[in-house]
PDB file of C-alpha atoms in Angstrom:
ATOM      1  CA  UNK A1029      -5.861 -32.436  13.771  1.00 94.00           C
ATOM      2  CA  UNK A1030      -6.944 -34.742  15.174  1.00 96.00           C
ATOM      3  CA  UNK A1031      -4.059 -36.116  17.388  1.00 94.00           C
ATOM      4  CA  UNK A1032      -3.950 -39.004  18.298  1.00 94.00           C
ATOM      5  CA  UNK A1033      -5.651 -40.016  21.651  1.00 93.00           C
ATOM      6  CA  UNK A1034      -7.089 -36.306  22.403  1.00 93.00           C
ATOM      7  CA  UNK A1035     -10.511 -36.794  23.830  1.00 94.00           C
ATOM      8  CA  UNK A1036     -11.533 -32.654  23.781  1.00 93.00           C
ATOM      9  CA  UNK A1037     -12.427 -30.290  21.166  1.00 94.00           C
ATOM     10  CA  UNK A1038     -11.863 -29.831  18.710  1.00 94.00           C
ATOM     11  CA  UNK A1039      -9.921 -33.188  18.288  1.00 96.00           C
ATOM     12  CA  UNK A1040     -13.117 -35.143  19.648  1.00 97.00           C
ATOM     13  CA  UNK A1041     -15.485 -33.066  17.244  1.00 97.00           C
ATOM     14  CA  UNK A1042     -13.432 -34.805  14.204  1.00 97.00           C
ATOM     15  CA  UNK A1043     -13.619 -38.061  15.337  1.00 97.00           C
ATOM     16  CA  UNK A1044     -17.589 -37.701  15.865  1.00 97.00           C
ATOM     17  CA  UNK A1045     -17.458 -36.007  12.164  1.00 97.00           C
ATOM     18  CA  UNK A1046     -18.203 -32.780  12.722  1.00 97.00           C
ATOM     19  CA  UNK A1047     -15.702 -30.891  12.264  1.00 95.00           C
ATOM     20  CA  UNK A1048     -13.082 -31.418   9.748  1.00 94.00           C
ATOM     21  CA  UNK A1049      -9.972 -32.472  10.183  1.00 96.00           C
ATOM     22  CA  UNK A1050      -6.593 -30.364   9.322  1.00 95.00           C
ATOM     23  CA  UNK A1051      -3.340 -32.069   7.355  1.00 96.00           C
ATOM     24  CA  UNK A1052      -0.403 -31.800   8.215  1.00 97.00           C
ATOM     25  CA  UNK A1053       1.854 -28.477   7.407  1.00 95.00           C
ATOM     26  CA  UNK A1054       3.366 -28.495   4.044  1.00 96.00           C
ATOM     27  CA  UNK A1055       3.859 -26.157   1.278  1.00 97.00           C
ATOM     28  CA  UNK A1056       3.806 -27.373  -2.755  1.00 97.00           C
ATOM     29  CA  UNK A1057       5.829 -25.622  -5.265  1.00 97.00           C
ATOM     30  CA  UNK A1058       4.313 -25.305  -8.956  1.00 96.00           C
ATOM     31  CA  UNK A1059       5.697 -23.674 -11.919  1.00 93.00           C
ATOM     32  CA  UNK A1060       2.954 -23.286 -14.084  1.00 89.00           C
ATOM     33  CA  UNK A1061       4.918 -23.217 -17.423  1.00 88.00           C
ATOM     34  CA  UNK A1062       6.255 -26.561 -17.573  1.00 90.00           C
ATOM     35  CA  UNK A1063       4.415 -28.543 -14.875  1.00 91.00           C
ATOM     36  CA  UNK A1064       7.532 -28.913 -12.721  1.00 96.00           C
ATOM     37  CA  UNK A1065       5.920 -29.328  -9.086  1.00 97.00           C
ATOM     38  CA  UNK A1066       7.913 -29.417  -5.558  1.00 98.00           C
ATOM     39  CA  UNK A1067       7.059 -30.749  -2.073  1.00 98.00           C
ATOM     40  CA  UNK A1068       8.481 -28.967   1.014  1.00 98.00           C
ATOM     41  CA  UNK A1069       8.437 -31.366   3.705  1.00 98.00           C
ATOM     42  CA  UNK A1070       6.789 -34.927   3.107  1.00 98.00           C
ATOM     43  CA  UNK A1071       3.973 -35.574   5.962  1.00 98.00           C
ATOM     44  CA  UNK A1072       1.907 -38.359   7.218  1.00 97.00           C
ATOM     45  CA  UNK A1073      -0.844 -36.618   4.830  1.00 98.00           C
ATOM     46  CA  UNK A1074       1.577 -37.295   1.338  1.00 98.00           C
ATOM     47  CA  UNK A1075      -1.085 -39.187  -0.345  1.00 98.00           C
ATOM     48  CA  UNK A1076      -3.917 -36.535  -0.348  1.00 97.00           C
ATOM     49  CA  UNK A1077      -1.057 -33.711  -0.588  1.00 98.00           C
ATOM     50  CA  UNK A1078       0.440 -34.769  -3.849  1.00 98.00           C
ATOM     51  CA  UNK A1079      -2.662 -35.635  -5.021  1.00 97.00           C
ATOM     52  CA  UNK A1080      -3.815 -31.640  -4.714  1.00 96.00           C
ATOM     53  CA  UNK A1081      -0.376 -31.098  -5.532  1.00 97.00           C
ATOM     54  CA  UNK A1082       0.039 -32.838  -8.798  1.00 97.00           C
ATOM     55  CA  UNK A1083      -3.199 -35.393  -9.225  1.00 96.00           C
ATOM     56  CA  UNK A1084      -0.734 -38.091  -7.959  1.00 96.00           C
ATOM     57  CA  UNK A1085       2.380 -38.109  -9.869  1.00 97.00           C
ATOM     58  CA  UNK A1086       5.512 -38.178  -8.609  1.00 97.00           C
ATOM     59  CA  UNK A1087       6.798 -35.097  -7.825  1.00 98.00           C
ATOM     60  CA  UNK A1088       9.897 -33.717  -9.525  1.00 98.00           C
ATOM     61  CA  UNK A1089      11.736 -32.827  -6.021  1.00 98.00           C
ATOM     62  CA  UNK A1090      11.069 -32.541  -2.068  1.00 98.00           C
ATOM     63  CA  UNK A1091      12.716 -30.287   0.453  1.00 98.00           C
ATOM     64  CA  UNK A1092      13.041 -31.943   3.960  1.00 98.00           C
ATOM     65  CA  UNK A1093      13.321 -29.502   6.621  1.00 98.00           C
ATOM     66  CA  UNK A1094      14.311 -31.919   9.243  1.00 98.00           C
ATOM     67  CA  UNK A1095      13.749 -35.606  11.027  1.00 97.00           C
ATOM     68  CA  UNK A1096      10.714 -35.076  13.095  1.00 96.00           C
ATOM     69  CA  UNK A1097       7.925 -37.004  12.715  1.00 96.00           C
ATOM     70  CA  UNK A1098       5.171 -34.921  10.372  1.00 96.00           C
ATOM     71  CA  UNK A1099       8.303 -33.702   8.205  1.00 98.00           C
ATOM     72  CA  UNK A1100       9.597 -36.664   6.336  1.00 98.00           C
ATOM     73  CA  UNK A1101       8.078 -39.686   6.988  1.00 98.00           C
ATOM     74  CA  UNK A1102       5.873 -39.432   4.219  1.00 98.00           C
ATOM     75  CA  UNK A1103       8.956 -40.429   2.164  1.00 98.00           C
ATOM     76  CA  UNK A1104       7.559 -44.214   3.107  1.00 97.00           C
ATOM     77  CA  UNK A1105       4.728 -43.976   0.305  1.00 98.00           C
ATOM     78  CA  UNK A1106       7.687 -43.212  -2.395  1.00 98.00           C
ATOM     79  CA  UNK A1107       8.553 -47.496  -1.448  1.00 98.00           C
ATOM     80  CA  UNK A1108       8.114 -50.329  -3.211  1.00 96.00           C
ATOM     81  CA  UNK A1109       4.518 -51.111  -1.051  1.00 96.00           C
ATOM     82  CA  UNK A1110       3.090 -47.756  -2.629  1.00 97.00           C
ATOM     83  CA  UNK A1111       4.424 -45.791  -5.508  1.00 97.00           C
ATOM     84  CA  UNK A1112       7.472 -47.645  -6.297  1.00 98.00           C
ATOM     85  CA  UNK A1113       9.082 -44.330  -7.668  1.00 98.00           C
ATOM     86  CA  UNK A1114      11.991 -44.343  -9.211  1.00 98.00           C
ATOM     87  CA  UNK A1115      14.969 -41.425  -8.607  1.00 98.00           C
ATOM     88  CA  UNK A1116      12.566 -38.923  -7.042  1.00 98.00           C
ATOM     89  CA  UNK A1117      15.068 -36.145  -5.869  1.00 98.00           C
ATOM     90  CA  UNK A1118      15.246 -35.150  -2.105  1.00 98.00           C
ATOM     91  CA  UNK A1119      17.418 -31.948  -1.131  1.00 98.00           C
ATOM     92  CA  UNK A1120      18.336 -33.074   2.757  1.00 98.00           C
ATOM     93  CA  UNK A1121      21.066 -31.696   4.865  1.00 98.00           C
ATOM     94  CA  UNK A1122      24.062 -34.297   4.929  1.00 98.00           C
ATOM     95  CA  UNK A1123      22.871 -34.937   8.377  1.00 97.00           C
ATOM     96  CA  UNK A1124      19.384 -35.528   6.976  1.00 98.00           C
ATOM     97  CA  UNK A1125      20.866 -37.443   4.591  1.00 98.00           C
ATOM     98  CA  UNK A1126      23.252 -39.462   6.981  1.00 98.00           C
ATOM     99  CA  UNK A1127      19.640 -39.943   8.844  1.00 98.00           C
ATOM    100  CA  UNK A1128      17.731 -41.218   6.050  1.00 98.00           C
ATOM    101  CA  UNK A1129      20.883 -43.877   4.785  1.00 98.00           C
ATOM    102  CA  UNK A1130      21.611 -45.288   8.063  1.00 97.00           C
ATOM    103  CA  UNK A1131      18.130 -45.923   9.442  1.00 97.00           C
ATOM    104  CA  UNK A1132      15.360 -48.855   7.908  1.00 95.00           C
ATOM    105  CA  UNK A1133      12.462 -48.307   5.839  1.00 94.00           C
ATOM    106  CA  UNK A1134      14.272 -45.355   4.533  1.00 96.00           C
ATOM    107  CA  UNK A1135      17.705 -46.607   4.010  1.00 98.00           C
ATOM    108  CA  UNK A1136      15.666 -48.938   1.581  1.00 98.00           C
ATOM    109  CA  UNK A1137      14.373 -45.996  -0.771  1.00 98.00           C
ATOM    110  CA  UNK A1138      17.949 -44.939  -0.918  1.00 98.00           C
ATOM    111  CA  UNK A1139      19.482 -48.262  -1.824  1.00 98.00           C
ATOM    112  CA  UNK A1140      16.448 -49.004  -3.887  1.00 97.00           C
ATOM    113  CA  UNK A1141      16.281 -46.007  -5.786  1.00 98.00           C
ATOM    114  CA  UNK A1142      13.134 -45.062  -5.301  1.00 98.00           C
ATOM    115  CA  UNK A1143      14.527 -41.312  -4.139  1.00 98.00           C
ATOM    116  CA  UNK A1144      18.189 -39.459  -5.095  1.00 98.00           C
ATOM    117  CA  UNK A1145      19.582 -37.430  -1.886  1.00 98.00           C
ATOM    118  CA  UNK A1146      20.929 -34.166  -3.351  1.00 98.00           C
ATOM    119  CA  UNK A1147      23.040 -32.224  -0.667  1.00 97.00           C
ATOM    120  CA  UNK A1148      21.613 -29.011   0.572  1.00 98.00           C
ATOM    121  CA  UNK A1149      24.515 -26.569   2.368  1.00 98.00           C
ATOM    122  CA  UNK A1150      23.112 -23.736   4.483  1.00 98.00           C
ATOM    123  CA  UNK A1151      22.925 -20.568   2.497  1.00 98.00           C
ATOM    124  CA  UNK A1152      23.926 -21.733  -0.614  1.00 98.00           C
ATOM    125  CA  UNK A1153      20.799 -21.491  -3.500  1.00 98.00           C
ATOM    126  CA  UNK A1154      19.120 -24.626  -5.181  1.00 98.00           C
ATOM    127  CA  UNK A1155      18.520 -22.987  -8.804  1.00 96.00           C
ATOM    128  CA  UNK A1156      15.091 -24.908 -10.330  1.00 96.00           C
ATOM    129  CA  UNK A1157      13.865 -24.499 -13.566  1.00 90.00           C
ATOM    130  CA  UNK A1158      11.687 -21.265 -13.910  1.00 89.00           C
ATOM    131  CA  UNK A1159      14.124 -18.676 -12.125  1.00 90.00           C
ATOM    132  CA  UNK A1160      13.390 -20.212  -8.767  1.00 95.00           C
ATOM    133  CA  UNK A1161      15.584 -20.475  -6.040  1.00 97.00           C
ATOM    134  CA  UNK A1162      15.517 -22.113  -3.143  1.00 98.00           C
ATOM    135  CA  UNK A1163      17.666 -21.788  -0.184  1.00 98.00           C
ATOM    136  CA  UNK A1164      18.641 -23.418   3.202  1.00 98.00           C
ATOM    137  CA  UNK A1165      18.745 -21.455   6.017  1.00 98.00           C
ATOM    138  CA  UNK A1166      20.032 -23.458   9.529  1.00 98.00           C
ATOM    139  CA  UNK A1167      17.341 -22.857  12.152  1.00 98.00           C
ATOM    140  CA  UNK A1168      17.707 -23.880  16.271  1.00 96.00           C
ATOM    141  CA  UNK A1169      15.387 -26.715  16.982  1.00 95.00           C
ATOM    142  CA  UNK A1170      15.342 -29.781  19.379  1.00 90.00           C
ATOM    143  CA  UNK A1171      17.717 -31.992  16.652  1.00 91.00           C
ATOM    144  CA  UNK A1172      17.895 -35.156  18.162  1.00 92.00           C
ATOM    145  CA  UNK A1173      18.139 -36.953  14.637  1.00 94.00           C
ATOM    146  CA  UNK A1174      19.208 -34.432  12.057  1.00 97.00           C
ATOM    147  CA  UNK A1175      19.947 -30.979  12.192  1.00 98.00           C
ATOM    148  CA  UNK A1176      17.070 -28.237  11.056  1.00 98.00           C
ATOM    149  CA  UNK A1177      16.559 -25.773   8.232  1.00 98.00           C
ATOM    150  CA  UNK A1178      14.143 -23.348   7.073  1.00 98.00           C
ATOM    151  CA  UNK A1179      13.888 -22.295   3.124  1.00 98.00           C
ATOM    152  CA  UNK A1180      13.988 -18.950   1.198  1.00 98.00           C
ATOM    153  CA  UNK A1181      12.118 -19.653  -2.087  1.00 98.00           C
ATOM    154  CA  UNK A1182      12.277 -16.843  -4.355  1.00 97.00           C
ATOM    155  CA  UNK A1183      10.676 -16.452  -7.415  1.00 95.00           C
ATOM    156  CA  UNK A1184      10.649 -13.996 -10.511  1.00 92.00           C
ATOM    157  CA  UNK A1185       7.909 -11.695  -8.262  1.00 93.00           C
ATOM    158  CA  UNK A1186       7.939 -12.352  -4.951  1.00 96.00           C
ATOM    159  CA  UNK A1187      10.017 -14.316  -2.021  1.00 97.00           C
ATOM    160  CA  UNK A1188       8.783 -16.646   0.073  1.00 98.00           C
ATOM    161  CA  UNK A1189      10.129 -17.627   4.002  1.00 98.00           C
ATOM    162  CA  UNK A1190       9.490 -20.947   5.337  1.00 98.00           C
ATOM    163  CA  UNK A1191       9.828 -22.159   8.771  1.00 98.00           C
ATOM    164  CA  UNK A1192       7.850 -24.694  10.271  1.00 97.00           C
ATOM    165  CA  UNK A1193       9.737 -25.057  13.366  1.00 96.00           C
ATOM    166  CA  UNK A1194      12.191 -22.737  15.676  1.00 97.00           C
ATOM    167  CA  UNK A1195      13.045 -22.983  18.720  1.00 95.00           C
ATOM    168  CA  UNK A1196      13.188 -18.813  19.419  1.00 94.00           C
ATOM    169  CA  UNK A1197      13.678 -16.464  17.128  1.00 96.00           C
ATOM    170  CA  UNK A1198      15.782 -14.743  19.710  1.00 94.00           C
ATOM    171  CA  UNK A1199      18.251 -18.275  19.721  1.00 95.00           C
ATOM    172  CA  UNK A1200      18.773 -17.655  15.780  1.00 97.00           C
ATOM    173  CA  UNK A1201      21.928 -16.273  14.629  1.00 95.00           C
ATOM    174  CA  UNK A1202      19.429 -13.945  12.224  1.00 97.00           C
ATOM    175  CA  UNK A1203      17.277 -11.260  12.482  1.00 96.00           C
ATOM    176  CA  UNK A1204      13.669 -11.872  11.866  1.00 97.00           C
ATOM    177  CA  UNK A1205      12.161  -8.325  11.360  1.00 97.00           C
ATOM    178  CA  UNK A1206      15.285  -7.494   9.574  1.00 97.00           C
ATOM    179  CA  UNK A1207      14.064 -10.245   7.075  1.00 96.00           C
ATOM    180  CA  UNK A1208      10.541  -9.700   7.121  1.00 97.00           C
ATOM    181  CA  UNK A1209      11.732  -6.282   5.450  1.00 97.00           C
ATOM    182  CA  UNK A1210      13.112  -7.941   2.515  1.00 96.00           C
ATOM    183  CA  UNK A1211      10.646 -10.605   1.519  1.00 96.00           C
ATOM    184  CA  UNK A1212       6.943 -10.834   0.627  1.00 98.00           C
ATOM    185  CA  UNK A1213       5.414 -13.539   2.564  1.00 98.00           C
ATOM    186  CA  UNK A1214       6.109 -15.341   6.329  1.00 98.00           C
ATOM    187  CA  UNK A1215       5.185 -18.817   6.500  1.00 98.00           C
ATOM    188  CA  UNK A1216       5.979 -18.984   9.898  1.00 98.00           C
ATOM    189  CA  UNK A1217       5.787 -21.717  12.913  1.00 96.00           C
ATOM    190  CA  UNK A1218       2.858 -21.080  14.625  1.00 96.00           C
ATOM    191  CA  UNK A1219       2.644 -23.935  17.357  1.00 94.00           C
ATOM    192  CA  UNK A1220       1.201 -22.345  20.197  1.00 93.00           C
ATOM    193  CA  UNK A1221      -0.523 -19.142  20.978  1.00 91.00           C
ATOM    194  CA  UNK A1222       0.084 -18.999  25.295  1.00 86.00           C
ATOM    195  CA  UNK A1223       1.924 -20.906  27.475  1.00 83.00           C
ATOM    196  CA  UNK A1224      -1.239 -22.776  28.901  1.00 82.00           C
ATOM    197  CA  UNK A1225      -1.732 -24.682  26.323  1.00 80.00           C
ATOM    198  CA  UNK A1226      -0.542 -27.975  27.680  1.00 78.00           C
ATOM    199  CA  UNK A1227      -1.415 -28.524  31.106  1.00 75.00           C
ATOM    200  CA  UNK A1228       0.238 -31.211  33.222  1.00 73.00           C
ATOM    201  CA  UNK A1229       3.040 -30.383  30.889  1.00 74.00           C
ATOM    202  CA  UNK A1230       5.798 -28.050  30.438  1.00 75.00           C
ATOM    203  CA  UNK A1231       5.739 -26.548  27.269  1.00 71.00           C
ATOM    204  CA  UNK A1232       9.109 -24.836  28.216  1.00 74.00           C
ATOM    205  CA  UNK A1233      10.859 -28.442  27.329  1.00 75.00           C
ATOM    206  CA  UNK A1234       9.047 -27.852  23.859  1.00 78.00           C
ATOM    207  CA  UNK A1235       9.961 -24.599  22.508  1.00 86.00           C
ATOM    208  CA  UNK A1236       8.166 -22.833  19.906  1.00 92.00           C
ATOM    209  CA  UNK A1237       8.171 -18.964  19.769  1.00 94.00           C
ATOM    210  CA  UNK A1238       4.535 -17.784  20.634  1.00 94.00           C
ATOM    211  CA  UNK A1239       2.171 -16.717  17.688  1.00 96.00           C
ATOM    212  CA  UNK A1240       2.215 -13.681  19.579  1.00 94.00           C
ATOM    213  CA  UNK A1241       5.501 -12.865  20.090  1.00 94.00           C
ATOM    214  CA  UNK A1242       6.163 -13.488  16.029  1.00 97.00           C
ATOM    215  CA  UNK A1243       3.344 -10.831  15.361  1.00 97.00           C
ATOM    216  CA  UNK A1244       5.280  -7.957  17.556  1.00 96.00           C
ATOM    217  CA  UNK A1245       8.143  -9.045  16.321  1.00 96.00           C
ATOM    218  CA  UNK A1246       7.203  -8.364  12.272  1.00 97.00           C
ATOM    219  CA  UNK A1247       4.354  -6.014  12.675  1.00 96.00           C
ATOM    220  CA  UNK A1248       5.139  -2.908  10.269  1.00 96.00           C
ATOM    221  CA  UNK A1249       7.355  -4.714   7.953  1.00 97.00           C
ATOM    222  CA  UNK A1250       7.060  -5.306   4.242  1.00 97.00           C
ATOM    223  CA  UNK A1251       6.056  -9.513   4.668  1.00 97.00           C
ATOM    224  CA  UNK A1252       2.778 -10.730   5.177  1.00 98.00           C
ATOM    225  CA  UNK A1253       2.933 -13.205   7.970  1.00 98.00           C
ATOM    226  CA  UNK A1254       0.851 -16.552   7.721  1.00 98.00           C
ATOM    227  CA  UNK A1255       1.352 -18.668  10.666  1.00 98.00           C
ATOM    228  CA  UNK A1256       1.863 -22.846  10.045  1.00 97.00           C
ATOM    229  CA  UNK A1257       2.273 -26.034  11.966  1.00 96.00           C
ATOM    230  CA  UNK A1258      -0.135 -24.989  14.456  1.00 96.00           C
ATOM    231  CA  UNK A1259      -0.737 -27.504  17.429  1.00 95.00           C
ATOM    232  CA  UNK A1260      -3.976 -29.534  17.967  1.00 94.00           C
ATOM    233  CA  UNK A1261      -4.486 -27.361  20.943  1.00 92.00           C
ATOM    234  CA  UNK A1262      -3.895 -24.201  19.749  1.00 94.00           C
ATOM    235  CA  UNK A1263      -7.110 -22.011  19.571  1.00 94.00           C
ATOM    236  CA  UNK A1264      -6.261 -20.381  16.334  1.00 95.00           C
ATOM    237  CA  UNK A1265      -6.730 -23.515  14.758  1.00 93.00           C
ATOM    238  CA  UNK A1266     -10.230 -22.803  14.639  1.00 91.00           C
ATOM    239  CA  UNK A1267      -9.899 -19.844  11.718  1.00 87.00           C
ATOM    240  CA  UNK A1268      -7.876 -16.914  12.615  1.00 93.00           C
ATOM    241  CA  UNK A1269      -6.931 -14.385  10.390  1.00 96.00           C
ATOM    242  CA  UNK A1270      -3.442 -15.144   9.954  1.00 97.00           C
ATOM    243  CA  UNK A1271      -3.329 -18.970   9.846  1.00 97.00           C
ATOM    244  CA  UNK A1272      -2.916 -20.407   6.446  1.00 96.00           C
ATOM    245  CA  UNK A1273      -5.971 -22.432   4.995  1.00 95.00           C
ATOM    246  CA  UNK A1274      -5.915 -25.835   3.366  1.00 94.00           C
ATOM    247  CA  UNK A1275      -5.084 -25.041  -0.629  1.00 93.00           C
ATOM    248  CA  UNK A1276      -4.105 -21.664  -0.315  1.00 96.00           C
ATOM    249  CA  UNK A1277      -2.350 -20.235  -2.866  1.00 96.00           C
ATOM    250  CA  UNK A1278       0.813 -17.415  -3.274  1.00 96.00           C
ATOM    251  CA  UNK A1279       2.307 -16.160  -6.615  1.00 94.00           C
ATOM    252  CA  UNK A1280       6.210 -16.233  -6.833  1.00 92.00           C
TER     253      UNK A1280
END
């Protein structure tokens, strides 16, 4: 927030400077031992990101959920016009990954090597350094360009789910409650709050499970649920309880 072209609050209230804007959802992985630091999803906002991340260094991997718009292309400032990186890992689906070779600017980090695709198959653990592990888990989304995923990052304490985007719970081949009894903390899509929220629009032909059908649907189970990705016209946006705040921080 804001989006582009909205003329009402609280969009208009950032562009007149006062109110302050939101960045895009993304989560940053740090293991405090060595340094080692991880990007989940690289958004229009990677410069200020990595720079809370890591003070601007490179990071040592990113996780790309899937090719929409405010999930990878931040990849762009990795190129030769910005950071110029060299080999900076990026665990992609090998549809992602087909995505990301076969289509310009970001064919050109690839042949460049300014990133390294690493394969991601659903289900099957990415072990990092620290006793972390990270896992795929296919989601049902609007995949016009590359399929979707979801993590499980798991640390030595606690387990962490991440979803930015789903099209229903109900449409996924798991059970969200049943999960929300076995991990610590929901980091959940939280796109819209009612069905009014676009008018002149249906928001039926852009499905996102409603914040509050995710909060019946995991209330009395072991996870704390923290809604992300919220949409510029979504109320909640504004400071409810359960929406995650810029620089917020959860132990693993």
């Amino acid at each position: 927030m804001p989006h582009p072209g909205c003329t009402k609050p609280p969009c208009s209230e950032v562009y007149a400077g006062t109110r302050r804007a939101e960045k895009v959802s993304c989560v940053g992985l740090v293991n405090r031992d060595s340094g080692a630091a991880y990007m989940f999803d690289a958004t229009p906002d990677f410069p200020a990101q990595l720079n809370a991340l890591t003070g601007g260094k490179a990071p040592d991997g990113i996780f790309l959920t899937h090719a929409h718009v405010g999930h990878y292309t931040g990849l762009m400032y990795l190129g030769k016009e910005a950071m110029a990186t060299k080999g900076v890992p990026v665990y992609a689906t090998e549809r992602m990954s087909t995505f990301l070779r076969a289509n310009a600017p970001w064919s050109a980090l690839v042949t460049d090597g300014r990133i390294e695709l690493r394969g991601l198959a659903y289900d099957r653990a990415v072990e990092l350094p620290g006793g972390v592990r990270v896992t795929p888990m296919r989601v049902p989304h609007r995949d016009e360009f590359s399929d979707t995923v979801g993590f499980l990052i798991e640390g030595p304490r606690s387990k962490v789910l991440f979803i930015p985007d789903i099209d229903k719970w109900a449409k996924w081949d798991r059970n969200l409650r049943d999960l929300a009894n076995q991990i610590d903390v929901l980091l959940v899509d939280g796109t819209f709050s009612s069905m009014e929220e676009l008018p002149g629009r249906d928001i039926a032909q852009v499905p996102h499970p409603l914040m509050t059908e995710t909060r019946q649907l995991v209330t009395g189970t072991k996870a704390k649920l923290w809604f992300i990705h919220l949409n510029h016209s979504n109320p909640a946006i504004l400071g409810a309880s359960d929406v995650v705040k810029e620089g917020q921080r959860f132990e693993l």
